[in-house]
Tab-separated table of C-alpha atoms (C1' of nucleotides) in Angstrom:
chain	number	residue	atom	x	y	z
S	29	MET	CA	2.276	209.623	262.286
S	30	ALA	CA	3.853	209.841	265.751
S	31	ALA	CA	7.187	208.381	264.767
S	32	VAL	CA	7.463	205.736	267.397
S	33	ILE	CA	9.626	203.015	265.911
S	34	THR	CA	8.032	199.614	266.173
S	35	SER	CA	9.166	197.710	269.195
S	36	PRO	CA	12.253	195.531	268.729
S	37	PRO	CA	11.333	192.274	266.971
S	38	LYS	CA	10.788	189.710	269.669
S	39	GLY	CA	10.539	186.531	267.741
S	40	SER	CA	7.477	185.570	265.831
S	41	ARG	CA	6.517	187.969	263.083
S	42	ALA	CA	9.693	189.795	262.257
S	43	ALA	CA	11.579	186.553	262.523
S	44	ARG	CA	9.179	184.915	260.120
S	45	THR	CA	9.615	187.819	257.702
S	46	ARG	CA	13.354	187.482	257.824
S	47	ALA	CA	13.073	183.740	257.302
S	48	THR	CA	10.930	184.285	254.205
S	49	GLU	CA	13.307	186.864	252.784
S	50	ASP	CA	16.155	184.501	253.493
S	51	ARG	CA	14.470	181.687	251.596
S	52	ILE	CA	13.760	183.969	248.644
S	53	LEU	CA	17.332	185.255	248.529
S	54	SER	CA	18.684	181.745	248.734
S	55	VAL	CA	16.559	180.399	245.897
S	56	ALA	CA	17.144	183.539	243.835
S	57	LEU	CA	20.910	183.227	244.209
S	58	GLU	CA	20.729	179.606	243.142
S	59	SER	CA	18.527	180.354	240.121
S	60	PHE	CA	20.252	183.541	238.974
S	61	GLY	CA	23.634	181.888	239.366
S	62	THR	CA	22.815	178.782	237.381
S	63	LYS	CA	20.253	179.994	234.851
S	64	GLY	CA	21.026	183.682	234.567
S	65	PHE	CA	19.158	186.765	235.712
S	66	ASP	CA	17.149	187.303	232.541
S	67	SER	CA	16.275	183.629	232.204
S	68	VAL	CA	14.512	183.531	235.555
S	69	SER	CA	11.172	185.322	235.827
S	70	LEU	CA	9.651	186.373	239.103
S	71	ASP	CA	6.898	183.849	238.446
S	72	ASP	CA	9.456	181.066	238.040
S	73	LEU	CA	11.082	182.098	241.272
S	74	ALA	CA	7.771	182.282	243.113
S	75	ALA	CA	6.726	178.882	241.779
S	76	ASP	CA	9.966	177.371	243.081
S	77	LEU	CA	9.195	178.890	246.465
S	78	GLY	CA	5.528	177.902	246.475
S	79	ILE	CA	4.408	181.521	246.789
S	80	THR	CA	3.192	184.186	244.390
S	81	LYS	CA	5.306	186.734	242.585
S	82	GLN	CA	3.660	189.566	244.502
S	83	ALA	CA	4.922	188.171	247.767
S	84	ILE	CA	8.425	188.703	246.428
S	85	LEU	CA	7.608	192.231	245.288
S	86	TYR	CA	6.298	192.971	248.752
S	87	HIS	CA	9.783	192.500	250.170
S	88	TRP	CA	11.673	194.167	247.303
S	89	SER	CA	10.150	196.875	245.161
S	90	SER	CA	11.401	195.496	241.847
S	91	LYS	CA	13.272	192.594	240.338
S	92	ARG	CA	16.299	194.827	239.968
S	93	VAL	CA	16.234	195.706	243.674
S	94	LEU	CA	15.973	192.003	244.441
S	95	LEU	CA	19.075	191.470	242.310
S	96	ASP	CA	20.912	194.033	244.413
S	97	ALA	CA	19.913	192.136	247.544
S	98	VAL	CA	21.071	188.879	246.008
S	99	ILE	CA	24.353	190.544	245.087
S	100	ASP	CA	24.755	191.646	248.684
S	101	ARG	CA	24.200	188.118	249.884
S	102	ALA	CA	26.548	186.606	247.287
S	103	ALA	CA	29.264	189.096	248.161
S	104	LEU	CA	28.804	188.363	251.850
S	105	GLU	CA	29.013	184.631	251.341
S	106	LEU	CA	32.023	184.997	249.062
S	107	ILE	CA	33.777	187.119	251.642
S	108	ILE	CA	33.069	184.485	254.264
S	109	GLU	CA	34.419	181.742	252.023
S	110	PHE	CA	37.503	183.714	251.064
S	111	ASP	CA	38.050	184.855	254.615
S	112	GLY	CA	38.067	181.240	255.651
S	113	ALA	CA	40.530	180.451	252.903
S	114	LEU	CA	42.851	183.310	253.830
S	115	SER	CA	42.846	182.323	257.492
S	116	GLU	CA	44.394	178.952	256.691
S	117	GLU	CA	47.201	177.800	258.921
S	118	GLY	CA	50.784	177.414	257.755
S	119	SER	CA	53.071	179.712	255.844
S	120	GLY	CA	54.743	180.000	252.480
S	121	TRP	CA	53.765	177.607	249.754
S	122	SER	CA	51.981	175.187	252.039
S	123	ARG	CA	49.646	177.983	253.022
S	124	VAL	CA	49.188	179.010	249.411
S	125	GLU	CA	48.357	175.427	248.636
S	126	SER	CA	45.726	175.343	251.360
S	127	ILE	CA	44.210	178.571	250.106
S	128	VAL	CA	43.988	177.453	246.509
S	129	ARG	CA	42.536	174.093	247.540
S	130	ARG	CA	39.939	175.807	249.630
S	131	ILE	CA	38.909	178.158	246.866
S	132	PHE	CA	38.522	175.273	244.481
S	133	ARG	CA	36.443	173.592	247.136
S	134	VAL	CA	34.115	176.597	247.049
S	135	ALA	CA	33.764	176.159	243.313
S	136	MET	CA	32.833	172.526	243.901
S	137	ARG	CA	30.395	173.163	246.714
S	138	ARG	CA	28.812	176.400	245.531
S	139	PRO	CA	29.030	176.580	241.737
S	140	GLU	CA	26.026	178.907	241.647
S	141	LEU	CA	27.896	181.420	243.798
S	142	LEU	CA	30.695	181.872	241.309
S	143	GLY	CA	28.357	181.486	238.378
S	144	PHE	CA	26.411	184.384	239.794
S	145	ILE	CA	29.513	186.547	239.979
S	146	ARG	CA	30.139	185.831	236.325
S	147	GLU	CA	26.509	186.622	235.589
S	148	ILE	CA	26.597	190.068	237.142
S	149	SER	CA	29.987	190.826	235.615
S	150	ARG	CA	28.183	190.228	232.324
S	151	ILE	CA	25.156	192.320	233.233
S	152	GLY	CA	27.621	195.032	234.110
S	153	GLY	CA	26.684	198.526	235.165
S	154	ASP	CA	26.261	199.450	238.782
S	155	ALA	CA	25.959	195.864	239.910
S	156	SER	CA	29.516	194.868	239.097
S	157	LEU	CA	30.829	198.041	240.659
S	158	ARG	CA	28.845	197.242	243.778
S	159	VAL	CA	30.417	193.827	244.011
S	160	THR	CA	33.850	195.309	243.617
S	161	ALA	CA	33.083	197.600	246.532
S	162	ASP	CA	31.568	194.826	248.619
S	163	LEU	CA	34.599	192.642	248.076
S	164	GLU	CA	36.974	195.456	248.993
S	165	PRO	CA	37.905	193.961	252.402
S	166	PHE	CA	38.900	190.745	250.695
S	167	VAL	CA	40.766	192.560	247.958
S	168	SER	CA	42.880	194.630	250.298
S	169	ARG	CA	43.671	191.651	252.505
S	170	ALA	CA	44.622	189.520	249.531
S	171	THR	CA	46.766	192.317	248.141
S	172	THR	CA	48.561	192.662	251.449
S	173	TYR	CA	49.077	188.933	251.482
S	174	PHE	CA	50.464	188.878	247.942
S	175	GLU	CA	52.826	191.720	248.715
S	176	ARG	CA	54.199	190.021	251.801
S	177	GLU	CA	54.718	186.815	249.872
S	178	MET	CA	56.594	188.766	247.191
S	179	ASP	CA	58.658	190.660	249.749
S	180	GLU	CA	59.741	187.404	251.252
S	181	GLY	CA	60.574	186.007	247.836
S	182	ARG	CA	57.965	183.305	247.712
S	183	ILE	CA	56.127	184.744	244.686
S	184	ARG	CA	57.789	186.264	241.686
S	185	ARG	CA	57.388	190.028	241.828
S	186	CYS	CA	54.501	191.518	239.828
S	187	ASP	CA	51.521	193.835	240.186
S	188	PRO	CA	49.441	192.335	243.034
S	189	GLY	CA	46.267	193.851	241.621
S	190	LEU	CA	46.695	192.087	238.326
S	191	LEU	CA	47.680	188.916	240.123
S	192	LEU	CA	44.437	189.131	242.041
S	193	VAL	CA	42.398	189.601	238.875
S	194	SER	CA	44.057	186.510	237.481
S	195	ALA	CA	43.372	184.525	240.604
S	196	TYR	CA	39.795	185.791	240.584
S	197	SER	CA	39.160	184.618	237.060
S	198	THR	CA	40.900	181.362	237.845
S	199	VAL	CA	38.310	180.784	240.524
S	200	LEU	CA	35.597	181.465	237.964
S	201	GLY	CA	37.399	179.061	235.674
S	202	ALA	CA	37.166	176.431	238.382
S	203	ALA	CA	33.430	177.012	238.568
S	204	THR	CA	33.249	176.702	234.805
S	205	GLU	CA	35.104	173.441	235.018
S	206	VAL	CA	32.533	172.073	237.427
S	207	GLU	CA	29.753	173.142	235.069
S	208	VAL	CA	31.487	171.627	232.076
S	209	LEU	CA	32.083	168.351	233.880
S	210	ARG	CA	28.425	168.139	234.815
S	211	ALA	CA	27.360	169.038	231.274
S	212	VAL	CA	29.495	166.212	229.938
S	213	GLY	CA	27.925	163.879	232.484
S	214	ILE	CA	30.844	163.546	234.881
S	215	GLU	CA	29.860	164.244	238.469
S	216	PRO	CA	32.857	166.117	239.804
S	217	THR	CA	34.381	165.221	243.145
S	218	LEU	CA	36.771	167.339	245.096
S	219	ARG	CA	39.459	164.714	244.867
S	220	SER	CA	39.194	164.266	241.106
S	221	THR	CA	39.172	168.004	240.542
S	222	VAL	CA	42.249	168.613	242.632
S	223	VAL	CA	44.125	165.749	241.012
S	224	ARG	CA	43.129	166.828	237.549
S	225	ARG	CA	44.009	170.405	238.259
S	226	ARG	CA	47.425	169.382	239.441
S	227	GLU	CA	48.007	167.616	236.138
S	228	LEU	CA	46.728	170.580	234.210
S	229	LEU	CA	48.910	172.973	236.112
S	230	ALA	CA	51.947	170.826	235.531
S	231	PHE	CA	51.003	170.845	231.878
S	232	LEU	CA	50.452	174.579	231.660
S	233	HIS	CA	53.345	175.461	233.905
S	234	ALA	CA	55.802	173.776	231.652
S	235	ALA	CA	54.182	175.414	228.673
S	236	MET	CA	53.979	178.944	229.986
S	237	VAL	CA	56.524	179.273	232.748
S	238	ALA	CA	59.425	176.946	232.196
S	239	PRO	CA	60.543	177.724	228.632
S	240	GLN	CA	60.809	181.449	229.175
S	241	GLY	CA	61.238	182.444	225.508
L	11	MET	CA	5.103	170.783	191.693
L	12	ALA	CA	7.536	169.174	189.253
L	13	ALA	CA	10.428	168.761	191.648
L	14	VAL	CA	13.114	170.397	189.596
L	15	ILE	CA	15.633	171.751	192.043
L	16	THR	CA	16.298	175.418	191.518
L	17	SER	CA	19.232	176.032	189.272
L	18	PRO	CA	22.616	176.359	190.985
L	19	PRO	CA	22.978	179.828	192.538
L	20	LYS	CA	24.786	181.955	189.983
L	21	GLY	CA	25.579	185.088	191.894
L	22	SER	CA	23.114	187.795	192.660
L	23	ARG	CA	20.122	186.625	194.648
L	24	ALA	CA	21.337	183.511	196.389
L	25	ALA	CA	24.590	185.281	197.137
L	26	ARG	CA	22.706	188.147	198.691
L	27	THR	CA	20.696	185.704	200.791
L	28	ARG	CA	23.803	184.024	202.061
L	29	ALA	CA	25.390	187.390	202.810
L	30	THR	CA	22.360	188.421	204.881
L	31	GLU	CA	22.289	185.141	206.774
L	32	ASP	CA	25.997	185.522	207.388
L	33	ARG	CA	25.526	188.997	208.831
L	34	ILE	CA	22.708	187.809	211.078
L	35	LEU	CA	24.690	184.822	212.333
L	36	SER	CA	27.693	187.015	213.006
L	37	VAL	CA	25.785	189.616	215.007
L	38	ALA	CA	23.795	186.901	216.810
L	39	LEU	CA	26.970	185.101	217.854
L	40	GLU	CA	28.395	188.343	219.147
L	41	SER	CA	25.225	189.240	221.075
L	42	PHE	CA	24.399	185.789	222.419
L	43	GLY	CA	28.014	185.297	223.468
L	44	THR	CA	28.346	188.571	225.336
L	45	LYS	CA	24.828	189.234	226.614
L	46	GLY	CA	23.322	185.752	226.775
L	47	PHE	CA	20.666	184.055	224.684
L	48	ASP	CA	17.705	185.051	226.831
L	49	SER	CA	18.886	188.626	227.220
L	50	VAL	CA	18.805	189.270	223.497
L	51	SER	CA	15.408	189.540	221.850
L	52	LEU	CA	14.867	189.102	218.148
L	53	ASP	CA	13.889	192.762	218.023
L	54	ASP	CA	17.187	193.768	219.614
L	55	LEU	CA	19.037	191.656	217.108
L	56	ALA	CA	17.064	193.062	214.193
L	57	ALA	CA	17.625	196.621	215.397
L	58	ASP	CA	21.376	196.005	215.505
L	59	LEU	CA	21.175	194.751	211.946
L	60	GLY	CA	18.911	197.515	210.694
L	61	ILE	CA	16.240	195.054	209.622
L	62	THR	CA	13.006	193.751	211.109
L	63	LYS	CA	12.599	190.730	213.319
L	64	GLN	CA	10.507	189.022	210.671
L	65	ALA	CA	13.411	189.146	208.254
L	66	ILE	CA	15.298	186.965	210.718
L	67	LEU	CA	12.352	184.601	211.076
L	68	TYR	CA	12.225	184.344	207.325
L	69	HIS	CA	15.631	182.663	207.319
L	70	TRP	CA	15.139	180.579	210.482
L	71	SER	CA	11.756	179.365	211.613
L	72	SER	CA	12.258	180.242	215.277
L	73	LYS	CA	14.719	181.824	217.661
L	74	ARG	CA	15.686	178.369	218.836
L	75	VAL	CA	16.479	177.243	215.297
L	76	LEU	CA	18.565	180.387	214.897
L	77	LEU	CA	20.431	179.404	218.047
L	78	ASP	CA	21.206	176.044	216.501
L	79	ALA	CA	22.609	177.796	213.445
L	80	VAL	CA	24.702	180.078	215.628
L	81	ILE	CA	25.960	177.022	217.489
L	82	ASP	CA	26.968	175.479	214.189
L	83	ARG	CA	28.878	178.583	213.257
L	84	ALA	CA	30.554	178.891	216.659
L	85	ALA	CA	31.582	175.255	216.590
L	86	LEU	CA	32.962	175.674	213.097
L	87	GLU	CA	34.968	178.750	214.040
L	88	LEU	CA	36.224	177.099	217.213
L	89	ILE	CA	37.343	174.075	215.245
L	90	ILE	CA	39.185	176.341	212.835
L	91	GLU	CA	40.872	178.184	215.707
L	92	PHE	CA	41.805	174.988	217.520
L	93	ASP	CA	42.912	173.322	214.321
L	94	GLY	CA	45.244	176.221	213.756
L	95	ALA	CA	46.535	175.898	217.298
L	96	LEU	CA	47.118	172.165	216.981
L	97	SER	CA	48.978	172.550	213.713
L	98	GLU	CA	51.662	174.655	215.362
L	99	GLU	CA	55.251	173.882	214.495
L	100	GLY	CA	57.759	172.431	216.930
L	101	SER	CA	57.599	169.474	219.273
L	102	GLY	CA	57.475	168.738	222.970
L	103	TRP	CA	56.993	171.576	225.380
L	104	SER	CA	57.749	174.301	222.889
L	105	ARG	CA	54.856	173.060	220.806
L	106	VAL	CA	52.631	172.856	223.865
L	107	GLU	CA	53.615	176.404	224.652
L	108	SER	CA	52.651	177.558	221.189
L	109	ILE	CA	49.315	175.803	221.449
L	110	VAL	CA	48.435	177.292	224.806
L	111	ARG	CA	49.506	180.755	223.685
L	112	ARG	CA	47.406	180.450	220.582
L	113	ILE	CA	44.347	179.356	222.522
L	114	PHE	CA	44.720	182.270	224.883
L	115	ARG	CA	44.993	184.473	221.845
L	116	VAL	CA	41.596	183.185	220.740
L	117	ALA	CA	40.205	184.176	224.115
L	118	MET	CA	41.641	187.657	223.616
L	119	ARG	CA	40.479	188.111	220.053
L	120	ARG	CA	37.115	186.377	220.233
L	121	PRO	CA	35.791	186.562	223.787
L	122	GLU	CA	32.227	186.248	222.511
L	123	LEU	CA	33.090	182.900	220.947
L	124	LEU	CA	34.055	181.313	224.242
L	125	GLY	CA	31.411	183.232	226.129
L	126	PHE	CA	28.900	181.676	223.804
L	127	ILE	CA	30.185	178.187	224.547
L	128	ARG	CA	29.716	178.883	228.222
L	129	GLU	CA	26.260	180.263	227.491
L	130	ILE	CA	25.040	177.150	225.731
L	131	SER	CA	26.662	174.875	228.291
L	132	ARG	CA	24.404	176.719	230.751
L	133	ILE	CA	21.318	176.475	228.565
L	134	GLY	CA	22.051	172.784	228.395
L	135	GLY	CA	19.863	170.251	226.670
L	136	ASP	CA	20.414	169.256	223.089
L	137	ALA	CA	22.497	172.299	222.330
L	138	SER	CA	25.452	171.344	224.474
L	139	LEU	CA	25.331	167.808	223.180
L	140	ARG	CA	25.402	169.180	219.656
L	141	VAL	CA	28.520	171.168	220.380
L	142	THR	CA	30.166	168.140	221.878
L	143	ALA	CA	29.409	166.286	218.654
L	144	ASP	CA	30.534	169.167	216.453
L	145	LEU	CA	33.817	169.433	218.296
L	146	GLU	CA	34.436	165.700	218.019
L	147	PRO	CA	37.182	166.062	215.374
L	148	PHE	CA	39.058	168.429	217.636
L	149	VAL	CA	38.520	166.241	220.668
L	150	SER	CA	39.855	163.087	219.060
L	151	ARG	CA	42.851	164.902	217.604
L	152	ALA	CA	43.693	166.527	220.913
L	153	THR	CA	43.320	163.209	222.704
L	154	THR	CA	45.684	161.561	220.253
L	155	TYR	CA	48.098	164.415	220.791
L	156	PHE	CA	47.915	164.145	224.579
L	157	GLU	CA	48.456	160.406	224.453
L	158	ARG	CA	51.515	160.714	222.259
L	159	GLU	CA	52.962	163.361	224.553
L	160	MET	CA	52.373	161.068	227.535
L	161	ASP	CA	53.834	158.055	225.735
L	162	GLU	CA	56.967	160.030	225.070
L	163	GLY	CA	57.117	161.150	228.676
L	164	ARG	CA	56.511	164.840	228.108
L	165	ILE	CA	53.253	164.942	230.075
L	166	ARG	CA	52.623	163.163	233.326
L	167	ARG	CA	50.346	160.191	232.664
L	168	CYS	CA	46.628	160.764	233.294
L	169	ASP	CA	43.259	160.398	231.601
L	170	PRO	CA	43.523	162.424	228.376
L	171	GLY	CA	39.773	163.040	228.366
L	172	LEU	CA	39.876	164.674	231.763
L	173	LEU	CA	42.970	166.609	230.776
L	174	LEU	CA	41.067	167.912	227.800
L	175	VAL	CA	38.121	168.973	229.942
L	176	SER	CA	40.532	170.864	232.152
L	177	ALA	CA	42.189	172.552	229.216
L	178	TYR	CA	38.759	173.391	227.801
L	179	SER	CA	37.610	175.085	230.968
L	180	THR	CA	40.947	176.828	231.277
L	181	VAL	CA	40.253	178.412	227.918
L	182	LEU	CA	36.883	179.520	229.210
L	183	GLY	CA	38.670	180.859	232.249
L	184	ALA	CA	40.884	182.864	229.952
L	185	ALA	CA	37.783	184.320	228.323
L	186	THR	CA	36.423	185.110	231.771
L	187	GLU	CA	39.627	186.881	232.590
L	188	VAL	CA	39.247	189.085	229.555
L	189	GLU	CA	35.681	189.899	230.570
L	190	VAL	CA	36.695	190.631	234.131
L	191	LEU	CA	39.546	192.873	233.034
L	192	ARG	CA	37.192	194.847	230.809
L	193	ALA	CA	34.603	195.071	233.614
L	194	VAL	CA	37.272	196.498	235.901
L	195	GLY	CA	38.226	198.955	233.204
L	196	ILE	CA	41.511	197.424	232.074
L	197	GLU	CA	41.708	196.903	228.347
L	198	PRO	CA	43.509	193.592	228.051
L	199	THR	CA	46.356	193.123	225.633
L	200	LEU	CA	47.806	189.838	224.535
L	201	ARG	CA	51.146	190.701	226.064
L	202	SER	CA	49.779	191.673	229.456
L	203	THR	CA	47.571	188.620	229.578
L	204	VAL	CA	50.371	186.229	228.743
L	205	VAL	CA	52.714	187.848	231.238
L	206	ARG	CA	50.101	187.874	233.950
L	207	ARG	CA	49.157	184.323	233.219
L	208	ARG	CA	52.751	183.257	233.473
L	209	GLU	CA	52.934	184.791	236.930
L	210	LEU	CA	49.663	183.181	237.898
L	211	LEU	CA	50.802	179.814	236.692
L	212	ALA	CA	54.041	180.130	238.598
L	213	PHE	CA	51.974	180.976	241.635
L	214	LEU	CA	49.517	178.127	241.209
L	215	HIS	CA	52.124	175.654	240.082
L	216	ALA	CA	54.053	176.020	243.255
L	217	ALA	CA	50.831	175.791	245.237
L	218	MET	CA	49.358	172.766	243.550
L	219	VAL	CA	52.205	170.866	241.954
L	220	ALA	CA	55.436	171.446	243.776
L	221	PRO	CA	54.605	170.619	247.414
L	222	GLN	CA	53.048	167.289	246.574
L	223	GLY	CA	51.559	166.445	249.985
X	30	DG	C1'	-12.904	192.043	272.266
X	31	DG	C1'	-11.426	195.991	268.284
X	32	DG	C1'	-8.041	198.301	265.494
X	33	DA	C1'	-3.747	198.487	263.242
X	34	DA	C1'	0.190	196.717	261.306
X	35	DT	C1'	2.031	192.976	258.564
X	36	DG	C1'	2.364	189.409	255.073
X	37	DT	C1'	0.232	187.446	251.222
X	38	DT	C1'	-3.175	186.652	247.474
X	39	DT	C1'	-6.381	187.725	243.660
X	40	DA	C1'	-7.252	190.690	239.965
X	41	DC	C1'	-5.507	193.495	236.774
X	42	DC	C1'	-2.510	196.463	233.483
X	43	DA	C1'	0.910	198.111	230.105
X	44	DC	C1'	4.441	196.361	227.640
X	45	DT	C1'	7.567	193.041	225.532
X	46	DT	C1'	8.164	188.539	223.816
X	47	DG	C1'	8.354	184.939	220.035
X	48	DG	C1'	5.686	183.887	216.206
X	49	DT	C1'	1.941	184.217	212.150
X	50	DA	C1'	-0.512	186.220	208.105
X	51	DA	C1'	-0.800	188.947	204.491
X	52	DG	C1'	1.006	192.193	201.469
X	53	DT	C1'	4.936	194.110	198.425
X	54	DA	C1'	9.107	195.381	195.659
X	55	DA	C1'	12.521	193.308	193.051
X	56	DA	C1'	14.911	189.710	190.715
X	57	DT	C1'	14.306	185.482	187.715
X	58	DC	C1'	12.470	182.885	184.117
X	59	DG	C1'	9.219	181.273	180.516
G	11	DC	C1'	6.213	191.052	178.440
G	12	DG	C1'	3.696	188.378	182.453
G	13	DA	C1'	4.099	184.772	186.159
G	14	DT	C1'	6.597	183.164	189.867
G	15	DT	C1'	9.855	182.912	193.259
G	16	DT	C1'	12.597	185.415	196.600
G	17	DA	C1'	13.570	188.593	200.298
G	18	DC	C1'	11.608	191.249	202.875
G	19	DT	C1'	7.914	194.684	205.567
G	20	DT	C1'	3.674	196.052	207.908
G	21	DA	C1'	0.049	194.547	210.728
G	22	DC	C1'	-1.246	191.671	214.134
G	23	DC	C1'	-1.749	188.127	218.063
G	24	DA	C1'	-1.458	185.134	222.170
G	25	DA	C1'	1.432	184.410	225.911
G	26	DG	C1'	4.448	185.983	229.339
G	27	DT	C1'	6.859	189.929	231.536
G	28	DG	C1'	7.540	193.216	235.545
G	29	DG	C1'	4.712	195.892	238.294
G	30	DT	C1'	0.253	198.113	240.758
G	31	DA	C1'	-4.136	198.182	243.451
G	32	DA	C1'	-7.052	196.368	246.312
G	33	DA	C1'	-8.884	192.719	249.030
G	34	DC	C1'	-7.921	189.296	252.618
G	35	DA	C1'	-5.893	186.838	256.525
G	36	DT	C1'	-3.056	186.729	260.484
G	37	DT	C1'	-0.594	188.496	264.312
G	38	DC	C1'	0.182	192.154	267.463
G	39	DC	C1'	-1.193	195.587	270.907
G	40	DC	C1'	-4.523	198.151	273.710
DNA sequence: GGGAATGTTTACCACTTGGTAAGTAAATCG
DNA sequence: CGATTTACTTACCAAGTGGTAAACATTCCC
């Protein structure tokens, strides 16, 4: 009862705990992102990890709480990825190009990450609001970036918030593309995706942008 | 036992059966497309319809068989939508523009339809192969169209199959955008979506297409 | 060493799931 | 009319779900 906080974790036990939780979160993110939250039972998850379901519930009180933790991790990793993208060198369109390439690269490398975002946007409720909040640093930085680009005449002027939503769903679209390619039996490569996307954008640009009317 | 096939359905009973099955398929497509196959139980579905789960199982022997039927319906409706898009008037880029606009309009009007496609592409297995087969007429027609456009120099030359995959996932991206907008609390309109998309495409075009290197 | 956290398992429970069996009201047909 | 098929409902079941309680093993600390 004497509220002496346990001594600072030295290495062995607390570290092992954190390692276990890390493994669980990692596998959960992968499974939830690719198969969907409701399609993955705690038993499935535990079997993948070679532990029992109760070991998971020891670390998080319910499946829903685990989801929140997974959301936290996904948001963190997304922020890291996007941060990296936004810190690209260069300026103007060459920088934009680097950013877009890098975001597509995330979709190639971590399809489950973006699939998970789509998943929780479907589940809705508090979760999606949480993600919005967690991504706030990225949102404000991107908005600032968009506004500067517009000020300097490199992007046509429009609501940066809406532009961000569009870009956001475009990223999800890239993830979808990876999934679709795999479903059709084509193993996507970064090179092929970028090349294809360039063709597609040329195609769509002419359709939607060029002939104004 | 004498295998006389029941007389051709005149009106009342068989018609009622078909009407019920139609209602079930419609609600199932809506639910599966927005919430996901595993997230919707037969009881949920039945409750939405004001009937019992067993009434559903009377018409289809299992939930999986029902899914197949829903897939059939979704594929049919998609083909109709895409057929309509491909039969647009005009030629060259103006026709391409009409097609793309019309496909985005599908994403606006029937988000559950495209959400469902994404859902079954995630479920994988036979289902996604089925859809590929069901969409074959559309695929071959679109491919022919792409090839003609490339022959006549209106689209940069590339693999039409890959171009189609890109367009396909772009449509899914459009559906995602609608979902995301709704999640964020913005009720999307066709006009806003088209305008925003035009800005986005201008943005991405310059990033991916213009500065070639 | 002994005792207390800590991490995990075995055993179990209430509830939901997809699915079956049997019964029933109404339409159809001889 | 009576018999049969059709379109359902009520009653039920085995399996799987998320979650709890208690036992067990290991590490930590004195």
